[in-house]
Each structure stands twice: as structure tokens, then as C-alpha cells.
């Protein structure tokens, strides 16, 4: 596994920024056409959260492409995707966002682990500036607390 070769290089990371595209809930990986992209993101997120090198790191979760998710949802209902057949929120964008957020939070492992989620749209400068400021605050706060 390629990840295992380099993961030890991150043993003193303050924060991990994990980005997953909300709009890819119904798409398959390019390199493996039988694996759902959101499912793969969830598996990777769980691996990172449970990895010994990141036990003290803040996890900042970006659920990105909210604009594309909102645009796609009415024509591609989440529940019509094999992986998400149990979804009951219809085409409610907020319900869909919260449902996927819960899927990620369920995989964080230790219930005490802090995950800082953000719904993002990279084309919105206002949204990205707000998220950047929040991330900066999280990292600075952790550094101040660690230094005493």
C-alpha cells in the first residue's frame, strides 16, 4: 500500500485537512469502476482518523462542491444510488449534506476526537475566506494550547 510508505512522515501534524466532493455520491472511481467515490472517501477518512500518526491532530473536514451537489440533487436523487438506497431526505440539499456529514462522523473512531466540518464551494470567495479563517483559528488555538 502506497500510503503506508509515507504516512510516518506526518507524525507531528497539527491538523489534517480532508476534502471530499459532495457531488460525487453517485460516481465511481476512474481507476476502479466498481467503487463509489463517496464510499472511497469515507474509507480513507476512517483510515486517517484511526491512524496512530494522527491521534493528536485536528481533523478539518471539507465537504466540497456544495454548488454542484445542489444542482445535481433534483435530477440524481441520492436514494437512487445503490450505495445510498436507505437515504430518506429526498432532494432536500441540507438533509443530504447533513446525512453525508453523519456518515463521516460515524467513522472518526474515538468519540472524543474533534472533527471540524465545513460545507464548501471553492468558487465562492466569501465561503472560502470564512473557512480559511476558521481553519487558521483552529490551528492557532491548538498551537497555543500545546505550547502552554
Coordinates of N, CA, C and O in Angstrom, one line a residue:
X1 N 0.8 -1.2 0.0 CA 0.0 0.0 0.0 C 0.9 1.2 0.0 O 1.7 1.4 0.9
X2 N 0.7 2.1 -1.0 CA 1.5 3.3 -1.1 C 1.4 4.2 0.1 O 2.3 4.9 0.5
X3 N 0.2 4.3 0.7 CA 0.0 5.2 1.8 C 0.9 4.9 3.0 O 1.4 5.7 3.7
X4 N 1.1 3.6 3.2 CA 1.9 3.1 4.4 C 3.4 3.5 4.2 O 4.1 3.7 5.2
X5 N 3.8 3.7 3.0 CA 5.2 4.1 2.7 C 5.6 5.5 3.3 O 6.7 5.8 3.6
X6 N 4.6 6.4 3.2 CA 4.9 7.8 3.6 C 4.2 8.3 4.8 O 4.5 9.4 5.3
X7 N 3.3 7.5 5.4 CA 2.4 8.1 6.5 C 3.2 8.5 7.7 O 2.9 9.4 8.4
X8 N 4.3 7.8 8.0 CA 5.2 8.2 9.2 C 5.8 9.6 9.1 O 6.1 10.1 10.1
X9 N 5.8 10.1 7.9 CA 6.4 11.5 7.7 C 5.5 12.6 8.4 O 5.9 13.7 8.5
X10 N 4.3 12.2 8.7 CA 3.3 13.1 9.3 C 3.0 13.0 10.7 O 2.0 13.3 11.2
X11 N 4.0 12.5 11.5 CA 3.7 12.1 12.9 C 3.5 13.4 13.8 O 2.9 13.2 14.8
X12 N 3.9 14.5 13.4 CA 3.7 15.7 14.2 C 2.8 16.8 13.5 O 3.0 18.0 13.8
X13 N 1.9 16.3 12.8 CA 1.0 17.2 12.1 C 0.0 17.8 13.0 O -0.6 17.2 13.9
X14 N -0.2 19.2 13.0 CA -1.2 19.9 13.8 C -2.6 19.6 13.4 O -3.5 19.4 14.2
X15 N -2.8 19.6 12.0 CA -4.2 19.4 11.5 C -4.1 18.7 10.2 O -3.2 18.9 9.4
X16 N -5.1 17.9 10.0 CA -5.3 17.2 8.7 C -6.5 17.8 8.0 O -7.6 17.9 8.6
X17 N -6.3 18.3 6.8 CA -7.4 18.9 6.0 C -7.9 17.8 5.0 O -7.1 17.4 4.1
X18 N -9.1 17.3 5.2 CA -9.6 16.2 4.4 C -10.7 16.8 3.5 O -11.7 17.4 4.0
X19 N -10.6 16.6 2.2 CA -11.6 17.2 1.3 C -12.3 16.1 0.6 O -11.7 15.1 0.0
X20 N -13.7 16.1 0.6 CA -14.5 15.1 -0.1 C -15.5 15.9 -0.9 O -16.1 16.9 -0.4
X21 N -15.8 15.5 -2.2 CA -16.7 16.2 -3.0 C -18.1 15.6 -2.8 O -18.4 14.5 -3.1
X22 N -19.0 16.4 -2.2 CA -20.4 16.0 -2.0 C -21.1 15.6 -3.3 O -21.9 14.7 -3.3
X23 N -20.7 16.2 -4.4 CA -21.4 15.9 -5.7 C -21.0 14.6 -6.3 O -21.5 14.2 -7.3
X24 N -20.1 13.9 -5.7 CA -19.6 12.6 -6.3 C -20.3 11.4 -5.6 O -19.8 10.3 -5.8
X25 N -21.4 11.6 -4.9 CA -22.1 10.5 -4.3 C -22.6 9.4 -5.2 O -22.8 8.3 -4.8
X26 N -22.8 9.8 -6.5 CA -23.3 8.8 -7.5 C -22.3 8.4 -8.6 O -22.6 7.9 -9.6
X27 N -21.0 8.7 -8.3 CA -19.9 8.5 -9.3 C -19.0 7.4 -8.8 O -18.8 7.2 -7.6
X28 N -18.4 6.7 -9.8 CA -17.4 5.6 -9.5 C -16.0 6.2 -9.7 O -15.8 7.1 -10.4
X29 N -15.0 5.5 -9.0 CA -13.6 5.9 -9.2 C -13.2 5.7 -10.7 O -13.7 4.8 -11.3
X30 N -12.4 6.6 -11.1 CA -11.9 6.5 -12.5 C -11.1 5.2 -12.7 O -11.2 4.5 -13.6
X31 N -10.2 4.9 -11.7 CA -9.3 3.8 -11.8 C -9.9 2.5 -11.3 O -9.3 1.4 -11.6
X32 N -11.1 2.5 -10.7 CA -11.7 1.3 -10.3 C -13.3 1.5 -10.4 O -13.9 1.9 -9.5
X33 N -13.8 1.2 -11.5 CA -15.2 1.5 -11.9 C -16.2 0.8 -11.0 O -17.4 1.1 -11.1
X34 N -15.8 0.0 -10.0 CA -16.8 -0.7 -9.2 C -16.9 0.0 -7.8 O -17.6 -0.5 -6.9
X35 N -16.1 1.0 -7.6 CA -16.0 1.6 -6.2 C -16.6 3.0 -6.3 O -16.1 3.9 -7.1
X36 N -17.6 3.3 -5.5 CA -18.2 4.6 -5.4 C -17.3 5.6 -4.8 O -16.6 5.3 -3.8
X37 N -17.2 6.8 -5.4 CA -16.2 7.8 -4.9 C -16.5 8.3 -3.5 O -15.5 8.5 -2.7
X38 N -17.7 8.4 -3.1 CA -18.0 8.9 -1.7 C -17.7 7.8 -0.8 O -17.1 8.0 0.3
X39 N -18.0 6.5 -1.1 CA -17.6 5.4 -0.3 C -16.1 5.3 -0.1 O -15.6 5.1 1.0
X40 N -15.3 5.5 -1.1 CA -13.9 5.5 -1.0 C -13.4 6.7 -0.1 O -12.5 6.5 0.7
X41 N -14.0 7.8 -0.2 CA -13.7 9.0 0.6 C -13.9 8.6 2.1 O -13.1 8.9 3.0
X42 N -15.0 7.9 2.4 CA -15.4 7.6 3.7 C -14.4 6.6 4.3 O -13.9 6.7 5.4
X43 N -13.9 5.6 3.5 CA -13.0 4.6 3.9 C -11.6 5.3 4.2 O -11.0 5.0 5.2
X44 N -11.2 6.2 3.3 CA -9.9 6.9 3.5 C -10.0 7.8 4.8 O -9.1 7.9 5.6
X45 N -11.1 8.5 5.0 CA -11.3 9.3 6.1 C -11.2 8.5 7.4 O -10.5 8.9 8.4
X46 N -11.8 7.3 7.4 CA -11.7 6.5 8.6 C -10.3 6.0 8.8 O -9.8 6.0 10.0
X47 N -9.6 5.7 7.8 CA -8.2 5.3 7.9 C -7.3 6.4 8.5 O -6.5 6.2 9.4
X48 N -7.6 7.6 8.1 CA -6.8 8.8 8.6 C -7.2 9.0 10.1 O -6.3 9.2 10.9
X49 N -8.4 9.0 10.4 CA -8.9 9.3 11.8 C -8.3 8.2 12.7 O -8.0 8.6 13.9
X50 N -8.2 7.0 12.3 CA -7.8 5.9 13.2 C -6.3 5.7 13.1 O -5.8 4.8 13.9
X51 N -5.6 6.4 12.3 CA -4.2 6.2 12.1 C -3.4 6.7 13.4 O -3.7 7.8 13.8
X52 N -2.5 5.9 13.9 CA -1.7 6.3 15.1 C -1.0 7.6 14.9 O -0.7 8.3 15.9
X53 N -0.6 8.0 13.7 CA 0.2 9.2 13.5 C -0.7 10.5 13.6 O -0.2 11.6 13.7
X54 N -2.0 10.3 13.5 CA -2.9 11.5 13.6 C -3.8 11.5 14.8 O -4.7 12.3 14.9
X55 N -3.4 10.8 15.9 CA -4.3 10.7 17.0 C -4.4 12.1 17.7 O -5.4 12.4 18.4
X56 N -3.4 12.9 17.6 CA -3.4 14.2 18.3 C -3.7 15.4 17.3 O -3.7 16.5 17.7
X57 N -3.9 15.0 16.1 CA -4.1 16.0 15.0 C -5.6 16.4 15.0 O -6.5 15.6 15.1
X58 N -5.8 17.7 14.7 CA -7.2 18.1 14.5 C -7.6 17.6 13.1 O -6.7 17.6 12.2
X59 N -8.8 17.3 12.9 CA -9.3 16.8 11.6 C -10.3 17.9 11.1 O -11.3 18.2 11.7
X60 N -9.9 18.6 10.0 CA -10.8 19.6 9.4 C -11.4 18.9 8.1 O -10.6 18.6 7.2
X61 N -12.7 18.8 8.1 CA -13.4 18.1 7.1 C -14.0 19.1 6.2 O -14.9 19.9 6.6
X62 N -13.7 19.1 4.9 CA -14.3 19.9 3.9 C -15.2 19.1 3.0 O -14.7 18.2 2.3
X63 N -16.5 19.3 3.1 CA -17.4 18.6 2.2 C -17.7 19.7 1.1 O -18.4 20.6 1.3
X64 N -17.0 19.5 0.0 CA -16.8 20.5 -1.0 C -17.8 20.3 -2.2 O -18.5 19.2 -2.2
X65 N -17.9 21.2 -3.0 CA -18.7 21.2 -4.2 C -20.2 21.3 -3.9 O -21.0 20.6 -4.5
X66 N -20.5 22.1 -2.9 CA -21.9 22.2 -2.5 C -22.8 22.7 -3.6 O -24.0 22.4 -3.7
X67 N -22.2 23.6 -4.4 CA -23.0 24.1 -5.6 C -23.4 23.1 -6.6 O -24.5 23.0 -7.0
X68 N -22.4 22.2 -6.9 CA -22.7 21.1 -7.8 C -23.6 20.1 -7.2 O -24.5 19.5 -7.9
X69 N -23.5 19.8 -5.9 CA -24.4 18.9 -5.2 C -25.8 19.4 -5.3 O -26.7 18.7 -5.6
X70 N -26.0 20.7 -5.0 CA -27.4 21.3 -5.1 C -27.9 21.2 -6.5 O -29.1 21.0 -6.6
X71 N -27.1 21.5 -7.4 CA -27.6 21.5 -8.8 C -27.9 20.0 -9.3 O -28.9 19.8 -10.0
X72 N -27.2 19.1 -8.8 CA -27.3 17.7 -9.3 C -28.5 17.0 -8.6 O -29.1 16.1 -9.2
X73 N -28.7 17.3 -7.3 CA -29.7 16.5 -6.5 C -31.1 16.3 -7.1 O -31.6 15.2 -7.0
X74 N -31.7 17.3 -7.6 CA -33.1 17.1 -8.2 C -33.2 16.1 -9.3 O -34.2 15.3 -9.4
X75 N -32.1 16.0 -10.1 CA -32.1 15.0 -11.2 C -31.5 13.7 -10.9 O -31.6 12.7 -11.7
X76 N -30.7 13.6 -9.8 CA -30.0 12.4 -9.5 C -30.2 12.2 -8.0 O -29.3 12.4 -7.2
X77 N -31.4 11.7 -7.6 CA -31.7 11.5 -6.1 C -30.7 10.6 -5.5 O -30.3 9.6 -6.0
X78 N -30.3 11.0 -4.3 CA -29.3 10.2 -3.5 C -29.8 8.7 -3.4 O -29.0 7.8 -3.6
X79 N -31.1 8.5 -3.0 CA -31.6 7.2 -2.8 C -31.7 6.3 -4.0 O -31.8 5.1 -3.9
X80 N -31.5 6.9 -5.2 CA -31.4 6.1 -6.4 C -30.0 5.5 -6.7 O -29.8 4.8 -7.6
X81 N -29.1 5.9 -5.8 CA -27.7 5.4 -6.0 C -27.6 4.1 -5.1 O -28.0 4.2 -3.9
X82 N -27.1 3.1 -5.6 CA -27.1 1.8 -4.9 C -26.5 1.9 -3.5 O -27.1 1.3 -2.6
X83 N -25.5 2.6 -3.3 CA -24.8 2.8 -2.0 C -25.7 3.5 -1.0 O -25.5 3.3 0.2
X84 N -26.6 4.3 -1.4 CA -27.4 5.2 -0.5 C -28.9 5.0 -0.6 O -29.7 5.9 -0.4
X85 N -29.3 3.7 -0.9 CA -30.7 3.4 -1.0 C -31.5 3.7 0.2 O -32.7 3.9 0.1
X86 N -30.9 3.7 1.4 CA -31.6 3.9 2.6 C -31.8 5.4 3.0 O -32.5 5.8 3.9
X87 N -31.3 6.3 2.1 CA -31.5 7.7 2.3 C -32.9 8.1 2.2 O -33.6 7.8 1.2
X88 N -33.4 9.0 3.1 CA -34.8 9.3 3.1 C -35.1 10.8 3.0 O -36.2 11.3 3.2
X89 N -34.0 11.6 2.7 CA -34.2 13.1 2.7 C -34.7 13.7 1.4 O -34.7 14.9 1.3
X90 N -35.0 12.8 0.4 CA -35.4 13.4 -0.9 C -34.4 14.3 -1.5 O -33.2 14.0 -1.5
X91 N -34.9 15.4 -2.1 CA -34.0 16.3 -2.8 C -33.7 17.5 -1.9 O -33.3 18.6 -2.4
X92 N -33.8 17.4 -0.6 CA -33.5 18.5 0.4 C -32.0 18.6 0.5 O -31.3 17.6 1.0
X93 N -31.4 19.6 0.0 CA -30.0 19.8 0.0 C -29.4 19.7 1.4 O -28.4 19.0 1.6
X94 N -30.0 20.5 2.3 CA -29.4 20.5 3.7 C -29.5 19.1 4.3 O -28.5 18.6 5.0
X95 N -30.6 18.4 4.1 CA -30.7 17.0 4.6 C -29.6 16.1 4.0 O -29.0 15.3 4.7
X96 N -29.3 16.3 2.7 CA -28.3 15.5 2.1 C -26.9 15.8 2.6 O -26.1 14.9 2.9
X97 N -26.7 17.1 2.8 CA -25.4 17.5 3.4 C -25.2 16.9 4.8 O -24.1 16.3 5.1
X98 N -26.2 17.0 5.6 CA -26.1 16.5 7.0 C -26.0 15.0 7.0 O -25.3 14.4 7.8
X99 N -26.7 14.3 6.1 CA -26.6 12.8 6.0 C -25.2 12.4 5.7 O -24.6 11.5 6.4
X100 N -24.6 13.0 4.7 CA -23.2 12.6 4.4 C -22.2 13.0 5.5 O -21.3 12.3 5.8
X101 N -22.5 14.2 6.1 CA -21.6 14.6 7.3 C -21.7 13.5 8.4 O -20.7 13.1 8.9
X102 N -22.9 13.0 8.6 CA -23.0 11.9 9.7 C -22.3 10.7 9.3 O -21.7 10.0 10.1
X103 N -22.3 10.3 8.0 CA -21.5 9.2 7.6 C -20.0 9.3 7.9 O -19.4 8.4 8.3
X104 N -19.5 10.5 7.7 CA -18.1 10.8 8.0 C -17.9 10.8 9.5 O -17.0 10.1 10.0
X105 N -18.7 11.4 10.3 CA -18.5 11.5 11.7 C -18.6 10.1 12.4 O -18.0 9.8 13.4
X106 N -19.5 9.2 11.8 CA -19.6 7.9 12.3 C -18.3 7.1 12.2 O -18.1 6.1 12.9
X107 N -17.4 7.5 11.3 CA -16.2 6.8 11.0 C -14.9 7.4 11.7 O -13.8 7.0 11.4
X108 N -15.1 8.4 12.5 CA -14.0 9.1 13.2 C -13.3 8.2 14.2 O -12.2 8.6 14.7
X109 N -13.9 7.1 14.7 CA -13.3 6.3 15.7 C -13.6 6.8 17.1 O -14.7 6.8 17.5
X110 N -12.6 7.3 17.7 CA -12.7 7.8 19.1 C -13.8 8.9 19.2 O -13.6 9.9 18.5
X111 N -14.8 8.7 20.0 CA -15.9 9.7 20.1 C -15.4 11.1 20.6 O -16.0 12.1 20.4
X112 N -14.2 11.1 21.3 CA -13.7 12.3 21.8 C -12.9 13.1 20.7 O -12.6 14.3 20.9
X113 N -12.6 12.5 19.6 CA -11.9 13.1 18.5 C -12.7 14.3 18.0 O -13.9 14.1 17.6
X114 N -12.1 15.4 17.9 CA -12.8 16.6 17.3 C -12.6 16.6 15.8 O -11.5 16.5 15.3
X115 N -13.7 16.7 15.1 CA -13.7 16.9 13.7 C -14.4 18.2 13.4 O -15.5 18.5 14.0
X116 N -13.8 19.1 12.6 CA -14.3 20.4 12.3 C -14.8 20.4 10.9 O -14.0 20.6 10.0
X117 N -16.1 20.2 10.7 CA -16.7 20.1 9.4 C -17.0 21.5 8.8 O -17.4 22.4 9.5
X118 N -16.8 21.6 7.5 CA -17.2 22.8 6.7 C -17.8 22.3 5.4 O -17.2 21.5 4.7
X119 N -18.9 22.9 5.0 CA -19.5 22.7 3.7 C -19.0 23.8 2.8 O -19.1 25.0 3.2
X120 N -18.3 23.5 1.7 CA -17.6 24.5 0.9 C -18.0 24.4 -0.5 O -18.4 23.4 -1.1
X121 N -17.7 25.6 -1.1 CA -17.9 25.8 -2.5 C -16.7 26.6 -2.9 O -16.6 27.8 -2.7
X122 N -15.7 26.0 -3.6 CA -14.4 26.6 -3.8 C -14.6 27.8 -4.8 O -13.7 28.6 -4.8
X123 N -15.7 27.9 -5.5 CA -15.8 29.1 -6.4 C -16.4 30.3 -5.6 O -16.5 31.4 -6.2
X124 N -16.8 30.2 -4.4 CA -17.3 31.3 -3.6 C -16.2 31.8 -2.7 O -15.8 31.2 -1.7
X125 N -15.7 33.0 -3.1 CA -14.6 33.6 -2.3 C -15.0 33.9 -0.9 O -14.2 33.7 0.0
X126 N -16.2 34.3 -0.6 CA -16.7 34.6 0.7 C -16.7 33.3 1.6 O -16.2 33.3 2.7
X127 N -17.2 32.2 1.0 CA -17.2 30.9 1.7 C -15.8 30.5 2.0 O -15.5 30.1 3.2
X128 N -14.9 30.5 1.0 CA -13.6 30.1 1.2 C -12.8 31.0 2.3 O -12.1 30.5 3.1
X129 N -13.0 32.3 2.2 CA -12.4 33.1 3.2 C -12.9 32.8 4.6 O -12.0 32.7 5.6
X130 N -14.2 32.6 4.8 CA -14.7 32.2 6.1 C -14.1 30.9 6.6 O -13.6 30.7 7.7
X131 N -14.0 29.9 5.7 CA -13.4 28.6 6.1 C -11.9 28.7 6.4 O -11.4 28.1 7.3
X132 N -11.2 29.5 5.6 CA -9.8 29.7 5.8 C -9.6 30.3 7.2 O -8.7 29.9 7.9
X133 N -10.4 31.3 7.5 CA -10.2 32.0 8.9 C -10.5 31.0 10.0 O -9.9 30.9 11.0
X134 N -11.6 30.1 9.8 CA -11.9 29.1 10.8 C -10.7 28.1 11.0 O -10.4 27.8 12.1
X135 N -10.2 27.7 9.9 CA -9.0 26.8 9.9 C -7.8 27.4 10.6 O -7.2 26.8 11.4
X136 N -7.6 28.6 10.3 CA -6.5 29.3 10.9 C -6.7 29.4 12.4 O -5.7 29.2 13.2
X137 N -7.9 29.7 12.8 CA -8.2 29.8 14.3 C -8.0 28.4 15.0 O -7.5 28.4 16.1
X138 N -8.5 27.4 14.3 CA -8.3 26.0 14.9 C -6.8 25.7 15.1 O -6.4 25.2 16.2
X139 N -6.0 25.9 14.1 CA -4.6 25.6 14.1 C -3.9 26.5 15.2 O -3.1 26.0 16.0
X140 N -4.2 27.8 15.2 CA -3.5 28.7 16.1 C -3.9 28.3 17.6 O -3.1 28.3 18.5
X141 N -5.2 28.0 17.8 CA -5.7 27.6 19.1 C -4.9 26.4 19.6 O -4.5 26.3 20.7
X142 N -4.8 25.4 18.7 CA -4.1 24.1 19.1 C -2.6 24.4 19.4 O -2.1 23.8 20.4
X143 N -2.0 25.2 18.6 CA -0.6 25.5 18.9 C -0.4 26.3 20.2 O 0.5 26.0 20.9
X144 N -1.3 27.2 20.5 CA -1.2 28.0 21.7 C -1.4 27.0 22.9 O -0.7 27.0 23.9
X145 N -2.4 26.1 22.8 CA -2.7 25.2 23.9 C -1.5 24.2 24.1 O -1.2 23.8 25.2
X146 N -0.9 23.8 23.0 CA 0.2 22.8 23.1 C 1.5 23.5 23.7 O 2.3 22.9 24.4
X147 N 1.7 24.8 23.5 CA 2.8 25.5 24.0 C 2.7 25.9 25.4 O 3.7 26.3 26.1
X148 N 1.5 25.8 26.0 CA 1.3 26.1 27.4 C 1.0 27.5 27.6 O 1.0 28.2 28.5

